[in-house]
Coordinates of N, CA and C in Angstrom, one line a residue:
X1 N 9.8 45.3 76.4 CA 9.9 46.5 77.2 C 11.0 46.3 78.3
X2 N 10.9 45.1 79.0 CA 11.8 44.8 80.1 C 13.3 44.8 79.6
X3 N 13.4 44.3 78.4 CA 14.8 44.2 77.8 C 15.4 45.6 77.6
X4 N 14.5 46.5 77.1 CA 15.0 47.8 76.8 C 15.4 48.6 78.1
X5 N 14.6 48.4 79.1 CA 14.9 49.1 80.4 C 16.2 48.5 81.0
X6 N 16.4 47.1 80.8 CA 17.6 46.5 81.3 C 18.8 47.0 80.5
X7 N 18.7 47.1 79.2 CA 19.8 47.6 78.4 C 20.1 49.1 78.7
X8 N 19.1 49.9 79.0 CA 19.3 51.3 79.3 C 20.0 51.4 80.7
X9 N 19.6 50.5 81.6 CA 20.3 50.5 82.9 C 21.8 50.1 82.8
X10 N 22.0 49.1 82.0 CA 23.4 48.6 81.8 C 24.2 49.7 81.1
X11 N 23.6 50.4 80.1 CA 24.3 51.5 79.4 C 24.6 52.6 80.4
X12 N 23.7 52.9 81.3 CA 23.9 54.0 82.2 C 25.1 53.7 83.2
X13 N 25.1 52.5 83.7 CA 26.1 52.0 84.6 C 27.5 52.0 83.9
X14 N 27.5 51.5 82.7 CA 28.7 51.5 81.9 C 29.2 53.0 81.7
X15 N 28.3 53.8 81.3 CA 28.7 55.2 81.0 C 29.3 55.9 82.3
X16 N 28.6 55.7 83.4 CA 29.1 56.2 84.7 C 30.5 55.7 85.0
X17 N 30.7 54.4 84.9 CA 32.0 53.8 85.2 C 33.1 54.3 84.3
X18 N 32.8 54.4 83.0 CA 33.8 54.9 82.0 C 34.1 56.4 82.3
X19 N 33.1 57.2 82.7 CA 33.4 58.6 83.0 C 34.4 58.7 84.2
X20 N 34.1 57.9 85.2 CA 35.0 57.8 86.4 C 36.4 57.4 86.0
X21 N 36.4 56.4 85.1 CA 37.7 55.8 84.7 C 38.5 56.9 84.0
X22 N 37.8 57.7 83.1 CA 38.5 58.7 82.4 C 39.1 59.8 83.3
X23 N 38.4 60.0 84.5 CA 38.9 61.0 85.4 C 40.2 60.5 86.0
X24 N 40.3 59.3 86.5 CA 41.5 58.9 87.1 C 42.6 58.3 86.2
X25 N 42.2 58.1 84.9 CA 43.2 57.6 84.0 C 43.9 58.7 83.3
X26 N 43.2 59.7 82.9 CA 43.8 60.7 82.0 C 44.5 61.9 82.7
X27 N 44.1 62.2 83.9 CA 44.7 63.3 84.6 C 46.0 62.9 85.3
X28 N 47.1 63.3 84.8 CA 48.4 62.9 85.3 C 48.7 63.6 86.6
X29 N 48.0 64.8 86.8 CA 48.3 65.6 88.0 C 47.5 65.2 89.2
X30 N 46.7 64.2 89.1 CA 45.8 63.7 90.1 C 46.7 63.0 91.2
X31 N 46.4 63.3 92.5 CA 47.1 62.7 93.6 C 46.7 61.2 93.7
X32 N 47.4 60.5 94.4 CA 47.1 59.0 94.6 C 45.8 58.9 95.4
X33 N 45.5 59.8 96.3 CA 44.2 59.7 97.1 C 43.0 59.9 96.2
X34 N 43.2 61.0 95.3 CA 42.1 61.3 94.4 C 41.9 60.2 93.4
X35 N 43.0 59.6 92.9 CA 42.9 58.5 91.9 C 42.2 57.3 92.6
X36 N 42.6 57.0 93.8 CA 41.9 55.9 94.6 C 40.5 56.2 94.8
X37 N 40.1 57.4 95.1 CA 38.7 57.8 95.3 C 37.9 57.6 94.1
X38 N 38.4 58.0 92.9 CA 37.7 57.8 91.6 C 37.6 56.3 91.3
X39 N 38.7 55.6 91.5 CA 38.7 54.1 91.3 C 37.7 53.4 92.2
X40 N 37.6 53.8 93.4 CA 36.6 53.3 94.3 C 35.2 53.5 93.9
X41 N 35.0 54.7 93.4 CA 33.6 55.1 92.8 C 33.3 54.3 91.6
X42 N 34.3 54.0 90.8 CA 34.0 53.2 89.6 C 33.7 51.8 89.9
X43 N 34.4 51.2 90.9 CA 34.1 49.9 91.4 C 32.7 49.8 92.1
X44 N 32.4 50.9 92.8 CA 31.0 50.8 93.5 C 29.9 51.0 92.5
X45 N 30.2 51.7 91.3 CA 29.2 51.9 90.3 C 28.9 50.5 89.6
X46 N 29.9 49.7 89.6 CA 29.8 48.3 88.9 C 29.4 47.3 89.9
X47 N 29.3 47.6 91.2 CA 29.0 46.6 92.3 C 27.7 45.9 92.0
X48 N 27.8 44.5 92.2 CA 26.6 43.7 91.9 C 26.5 43.2 90.5
X49 N 27.2 43.9 89.6 CA 27.2 43.5 88.2 C 28.6 43.3 87.7
X50 N 29.5 43.2 88.6 CA 30.9 43.2 88.2 C 31.3 42.0 87.3
X51 N 30.8 40.9 87.6 CA 31.1 39.7 86.8 C 30.6 39.8 85.4
X52 N 29.3 40.2 85.3 CA 28.7 40.4 83.9 C 29.4 41.5 83.2
X53 N 29.8 42.6 83.8 CA 30.4 43.7 83.2 C 31.8 43.5 82.8
X54 N 32.5 42.5 83.4 CA 33.9 42.2 83.1 C 34.0 41.5 81.7
X55 N 32.8 41.0 81.2 CA 32.8 40.4 79.9 C 32.7 41.4 78.8
X56 N 32.5 42.6 79.1 CA 32.4 43.7 78.1 C 33.7 44.4 77.9
X57 N 34.1 44.8 76.7 CA 35.4 45.4 76.5 C 35.7 46.6 77.3
X58 N 34.7 47.6 77.3 CA 35.0 48.9 78.0 C 35.1 48.7 79.5
X59 N 34.1 48.0 80.1 CA 34.0 47.9 81.5 C 35.1 46.9 82.0
X60 N 35.6 46.0 81.2 CA 36.7 45.2 81.5 C 38.0 46.1 81.8
X61 N 38.2 47.0 80.9 CA 39.3 47.9 81.0 C 39.2 48.8 82.2
X62 N 37.9 49.2 82.5 CA 37.6 50.0 83.7 C 38.0 49.3 84.9
X63 N 37.5 48.0 85.0 CA 37.7 47.2 86.1 C 39.2 46.9 86.4
X64 N 40.0 46.6 85.3 CA 41.4 46.4 85.5 C 42.1 47.6 86.1
X65 N 41.8 48.8 85.5 CA 42.4 50.0 86.0 C 41.9 50.3 87.5
X66 N 40.7 50.1 87.8 CA 40.2 50.4 89.1 C 40.8 49.4 90.1
X67 N 41.0 48.2 89.8 CA 41.6 47.2 90.7 C 43.0 47.7 91.0
X68 N 43.7 48.2 90.0 CA 45.1 48.6 90.2 C 45.1 49.9 91.1
X69 N 44.2 50.8 90.9 CA 44.3 52.1 91.7 C 43.4 52.2 92.9
X70 N 42.5 51.3 93.1 CA 41.5 51.4 94.2 C 42.1 51.2 95.6
X71 N 41.4 51.7 96.5 CA 41.8 51.5 97.9 C 41.6 50.0 98.3
X72 N 42.1 49.7 99.5 CA 42.1 48.3 99.9 C 40.7 47.8 100.2
X73 N 39.8 48.6 100.7 CA 38.4 48.2 101.0 C 37.6 47.9 99.8
X74 N 37.7 48.8 98.8 CA 37.0 48.7 97.6 C 37.5 47.5 96.8
X75 N 38.8 47.3 96.8 CA 39.4 46.2 96.1 C 39.0 44.9 96.7
X76 N 38.9 44.8 98.0 CA 38.5 43.6 98.7 C 37.1 43.2 98.4
X77 N 36.2 44.2 98.4 CA 34.8 44.0 98.0 C 34.7 43.5 96.5
X78 N 35.5 44.0 95.7 CA 35.5 43.6 94.3 C 36.0 42.1 94.2
X79 N 37.0 41.8 94.9 CA 37.5 40.5 94.9 C 36.5 39.5 95.4
X80 N 35.8 39.9 96.5 CA 34.8 39.0 97.0 C 33.7 38.6 96.0
X81 N 33.4 39.6 95.1 CA 32.4 39.4 94.1 C 33.0 38.6 92.9
X82 N 34.3 38.8 92.6 CA 34.9 38.1 91.5 C 35.5 36.7 91.8
X83 N 36.0 36.5 92.9 CA 36.7 35.2 93.2 C 35.9 33.9 92.9
X84 N 34.6 33.9 93.3 CA 33.9 32.7 93.0 C 33.7 32.4 91.5
X85 N 33.9 33.4 90.7 CA 33.6 33.3 89.2 C 34.9 33.4 88.4
X86 N 36.1 33.2 89.0 CA 37.3 33.4 88.2 C 37.4 32.4 87.0
X87 N 37.0 31.2 87.2 CA 37.1 30.2 86.1 C 36.1 30.7 84.9
X88 N 35.0 31.1 85.3 CA 34.0 31.6 84.2 C 34.6 32.8 83.5
X89 N 35.1 33.8 84.3 CA 35.7 35.0 83.7 C 36.9 34.7 82.8
X90 N 37.7 33.7 83.3 CA 38.9 33.3 82.5 C 38.7 32.9 81.1
X91 N 37.5 32.3 80.9 CA 37.1 31.8 79.6 C 36.7 33.0 78.6
X92 N 36.4 34.1 79.2 CA 35.9 35.3 78.4 C 37.0 36.0 77.6
X93 N 36.6 36.5 76.5 CA 37.5 37.3 75.7 C 38.1 38.5 76.4
X94 N 37.3 39.2 77.2 CA 37.7 40.4 77.9 C 37.9 40.1 79.4
X95 N 37.2 39.1 79.9 CA 37.2 38.8 81.3 C 38.6 38.2 81.7
X96 N 39.3 37.5 80.8 CA 40.5 36.9 81.2 C 41.6 37.9 81.6
X97 N 41.5 39.1 81.0 CA 42.4 40.2 81.4 C 42.2 40.6 82.9
X98 N 40.9 40.7 83.3 CA 40.6 41.0 84.7 C 41.1 39.9 85.6
X99 N 41.0 38.7 85.2 CA 41.5 37.6 86.1 C 43.0 37.6 86.2
X100 N 43.7 38.0 85.2 CA 45.1 38.1 85.3 C 45.5 39.2 86.2
X101 N 44.8 40.3 86.2 CA 45.0 41.5 87.1 C 44.8 41.0 88.5
X102 N 43.7 40.3 88.8 CA 43.4 39.8 90.1 C 44.5 38.9 90.6
X103 N 44.9 38.0 89.7 CA 46.0 37.0 90.1 C 47.3 37.8 90.4
X104 N 47.6 38.8 89.7 CA 48.8 39.6 90.0 C 48.7 40.2 91.4
X105 N 47.6 40.7 91.7 CA 47.4 41.4 93.0 C 47.5 40.3 94.1
X106 N 46.8 39.2 93.9 CA 46.8 38.1 94.9 C 48.2 37.6 95.2
X107 N 49.0 37.5 94.1 CA 50.4 37.0 94.2 C 51.2 37.8 95.2
X108 N 51.0 39.1 95.2 CA 51.7 40.0 96.0 C 51.2 40.1 97.4
X109 N 49.8 39.9 97.6 CA 49.2 40.3 98.9 C 48.5 39.1 99.6
X110 N 48.0 38.1 98.9 CA 47.3 37.1 99.5 C 47.6 35.7 98.9
X111 N 48.6 35.1 99.3 CA 49.1 33.8 98.7 C 48.1 32.7 98.9
X112 N 47.3 32.7 100.0 CA 46.4 31.6 100.2 C 45.2 31.7 99.2
X113 N 44.7 32.9 98.9 CA 43.7 33.1 98.0 C 44.2 32.7 96.6
X114 N 45.4 33.1 96.3 CA 46.0 32.8 95.0 C 46.1 31.3 94.8
X115 N 46.5 30.6 95.9 CA 46.7 29.1 95.8 C 45.4 28.4 95.5
X116 N 44.3 28.9 96.1 CA 43.0 28.2 95.8 C 42.2 28.8 94.8
X117 N 42.6 29.8 94.1 CA 41.8 30.6 93.1 C 41.3 29.7 92.0
X118 N 42.2 28.9 91.4 CA 41.8 28.1 90.3 C 42.2 26.6 90.5
X119 N 42.3 26.2 91.7 CA 42.7 24.9 92.1 C 41.7 23.9 91.4
X120 N 42.2 22.8 90.9 CA 41.5 21.7 90.3 C 40.7 22.1 89.1
X121 N 41.2 23.1 88.4 CA 40.6 23.6 87.2 C 41.6 23.7 86.0
X122 N 42.8 23.3 86.2 CA 43.8 23.5 85.2 C 43.5 22.8 83.9
X123 N 43.1 21.5 83.9 CA 42.8 20.8 82.7 C 41.6 21.4 82.0
X124 N 40.6 21.8 82.7 CA 39.4 22.4 82.1 C 39.8 23.7 81.5
X125 N 40.5 24.5 82.1 CA 40.9 25.9 81.6 C 41.8 25.8 80.4
X126 N 42.7 24.8 80.4 CA 43.6 24.7 79.2 C 42.9 24.4 77.9
X127 N 41.7 24.0 78.0 CA 40.9 23.6 76.8 C 40.3 24.9 76.1
X128 N 40.3 26.0 76.8 CA 39.7 27.2 76.3 C 40.8 28.2 75.8
X129 N 40.6 28.9 74.8 CA 41.6 29.8 74.2 C 42.1 30.8 75.1
X130 N 41.2 31.5 75.8 CA 41.6 32.7 76.6 C 42.1 32.2 78.0
X131 N 41.4 31.2 78.5 CA 41.8 30.7 79.9 C 43.1 30.0 79.9
X132 N 43.5 29.5 78.8 CA 44.9 28.9 78.7 C 45.9 29.9 79.0
X133 N 45.7 31.1 78.5 CA 46.6 32.2 78.8 C 46.6 32.5 80.3
X134 N 45.5 32.4 81.0 CA 45.4 32.6 82.4 C 46.2 31.5 83.2
X135 N 46.0 30.3 82.7 CA 46.7 29.2 83.4 C 48.2 29.4 83.3
X136 N 48.7 29.8 82.1 CA 50.1 30.1 81.9 C 50.6 31.2 82.8
X137 N 49.8 32.2 82.9 CA 50.1 33.3 83.8 C 50.2 32.9 85.3
X138 N 49.2 32.1 85.7 CA 49.2 31.5 87.0 C 50.4 30.6 87.3
X139 N 50.7 29.8 86.3 CA 51.9 28.9 86.4 C 53.1 29.6 86.8
X140 N 53.3 30.8 86.2 CA 54.5 31.6 86.5 C 54.5 32.4 87.8
X141 N 53.3 32.5 88.4 CA 53.2 33.2 89.7 C 53.3 32.3 90.9
X142 N 52.9 31.1 90.8 CA 52.9 30.2 92.0 C 54.2 29.6 92.3
X143 N 54.2 28.9 93.5 CA 55.5 28.3 94.0 C 55.7 27.0 93.2
X144 N 56.9 26.4 93.4 CA 57.3 25.2 92.7 C 56.4 24.0 93.1
X145 N 56.0 24.0 94.3 CA 55.1 22.9 94.8 C 53.7 23.0 94.1
X146 N 53.2 24.2 94.0 CA 51.9 24.4 93.3 C 52.0 24.1 91.8
X147 N 53.2 24.4 91.2 CA 53.4 24.1 89.8 C 53.3 22.6 89.6
X148 N 54.0 21.9 90.5 CA 54.0 20.4 90.4 C 52.6 19.9 90.6
X149 N 51.8 20.4 91.5 CA 50.4 20.0 91.6 C 49.6 20.3 90.4
X150 N 49.9 21.4 89.7 CA 49.2 21.7 88.4 C 49.5 20.7 87.4
X151 N 50.8 20.3 87.3 CA 51.2 19.3 86.3 C 50.6 18.0 86.7
X152 N 50.5 17.6 87.9 CA 49.9 16.3 88.3 C 48.4 16.4 88.0
X153 N 47.8 17.5 88.2 CA 46.4 17.6 87.8 C 46.2 17.5 86.3
X154 N 47.1 18.0 85.6 CA 46.9 18.0 84.1 C 47.3 16.6 83.5
X155 N 48.4 16.0 83.9 CA 48.8 14.8 83.3 C 48.5 13.6 84.1
X156 N 48.1 13.7 85.4 CA 47.6 12.5 86.1 C 48.7 11.5 86.4
X157 N 48.4 10.3 86.3 CA 49.3 9.2 86.6 C 50.5 9.1 85.7
X158 N 50.3 9.5 84.5 CA 51.4 9.5 83.5 C 52.6 10.4 84.0
X159 N 52.2 11.5 84.5 CA 53.3 12.5 85.0 C 54.0 11.8 86.2
X160 N 53.2 11.2 87.1 CA 53.9 10.5 88.3 C 54.8 9.5 87.8
X161 N 54.4 8.7 86.8 CA 55.3 7.6 86.4 C 56.5 8.1 85.7
X162 N 56.4 9.1 84.8 CA 57.5 9.6 84.1 C 58.1 10.8 84.7
X163 N 57.7 11.2 85.9 CA 58.2 12.4 86.6 C 59.6 12.1 87.2
X164 N 60.0 13.0 88.0 CA 61.3 12.9 88.7 C 61.3 11.9 89.9
X165 N 62.0 10.7 89.8 CA 61.9 9.7 90.8 C 62.6 10.2 92.1
X166 N 63.6 11.0 91.9 CA 64.3 11.5 93.1 C 63.4 12.4 94.0
X167 N 62.6 13.1 93.3 CA 61.6 14.0 94.1 C 60.6 13.2 94.8
X168 N 60.3 12.0 94.3 CA 59.3 11.1 95.0 C 60.0 10.1 95.9
X169 N 61.3 10.1 96.0 CA 62.0 9.1 96.9 C 62.0 7.7 96.4
X170 N 62.0 7.6 95.0 CA 62.1 6.3 94.4 C 63.5 6.0 93.9
X171 N 64.0 4.8 94.0 CA 65.3 4.5 93.5 C 65.2 4.4 92.0
X172 N 66.4 4.5 91.4 CA 66.5 4.4 89.9 C 65.9 3.1 89.4
X173 N 66.2 2.0 90.0 CA 65.7 0.7 89.5 C 64.2 0.6 89.6
X174 N 63.6 1.1 90.7 CA 62.2 1.0 90.9 C 61.5 1.9 89.9
X175 N 62.0 3.0 89.6 CA 61.4 4.0 88.6 C 61.4 3.4 87.2
X176 N 62.5 2.7 86.9 CA 62.6 2.0 85.6 C 61.6 0.9 85.4
X177 N 61.4 0.1 86.5 CA 60.5 -1.0 86.5 C 59.0 -0.5 86.4
X178 N 58.7 0.6 87.1 CA 57.4 1.2 87.0 C 57.1 1.7 85.6
X179 N 58.1 2.3 84.9 CA 58.0 2.8 83.6 C 57.7 1.7 82.6
X180 N 58.5 0.6 82.7 CA 58.3 -0.5 81.8 C 57.0 -1.2 82.0
X181 N 56.4 -1.2 83.2 CA 55.1 -1.8 83.4 C 54.0 -1.0 82.8
X182 N 54.1 0.3 82.8 CA 53.1 1.2 82.3 C 53.2 1.6 80.8
X183 N 54.4 1.5 80.3 CA 54.6 1.9 78.9 C 53.8 1.2 77.9
X184 N 53.6 -0.2 78.0 CA 52.7 -0.8 77.0 C 51.3 -0.3 77.0
X185 N 50.8 -0.1 78.2 CA 49.4 0.4 78.4 C 49.2 1.8 77.7
X186 N 50.2 2.7 78.0 CA 50.1 4.0 77.4 C 50.3 4.0 75.9
X187 N 51.1 3.1 75.4 CA 51.3 3.0 73.9 C 50.0 2.5 73.3
X188 N 49.3 1.5 73.9 CA 48.1 1.0 73.4 C 47.0 2.0 73.4
X189 N 47.0 2.8 74.5 CA 46.0 3.9 74.6 C 46.2 5.0 73.5
X190 N 47.5 5.3 73.3 CA 47.8 6.3 72.2 C 47.5 5.8 70.8
X191 N 47.6 4.5 70.6 CA 47.4 4.0 69.2 C 45.9 3.7 69.0
X192 N 45.1 3.9 70.1 CA 43.6 3.7 69.9 C 43.2 2.2 70.1
X193 N 44.1 1.4 70.5 CA 43.7 0.0 70.7 C 42.9 -0.3 72.0

């Protein structure tokens, strides 16, 4: 009985959010203020359940459109709910689209939040089908310094050894010596010895 009532509640929330989405999506004559008001209402209807609802196809589309059109206050509340769960959402079939929309917004408005959004999770996320797309999207949004950190996180010591010596302040001879010392170990590791 509890399951039925929960399903009914989820269905009602989804229906309300989709109706609000249809109002601000389909009416081309709607002013920006009215569109933002409907988008704010859609986000407030999903409030508290936003992470779980982003895994659903319909409400994922609603959330993407609402984030795009909502006012700053409603968008900020939605981000506060979503940001701690970005890695989890990035793995979802429908959730990763919401994460990409959030990253696009953060890239334009909040560089610090973008920088720490998925920090230290690159290798983990690249193992998943949908989250690999999110990592690729993030890679193209961040600065060159953050890209290098992502590569270091992904490849570890091997990237440092075979990376650009000039960027690390290492002379050509020292870089060559370091490569020669590590190369046998890496080859042994690759061959399974």
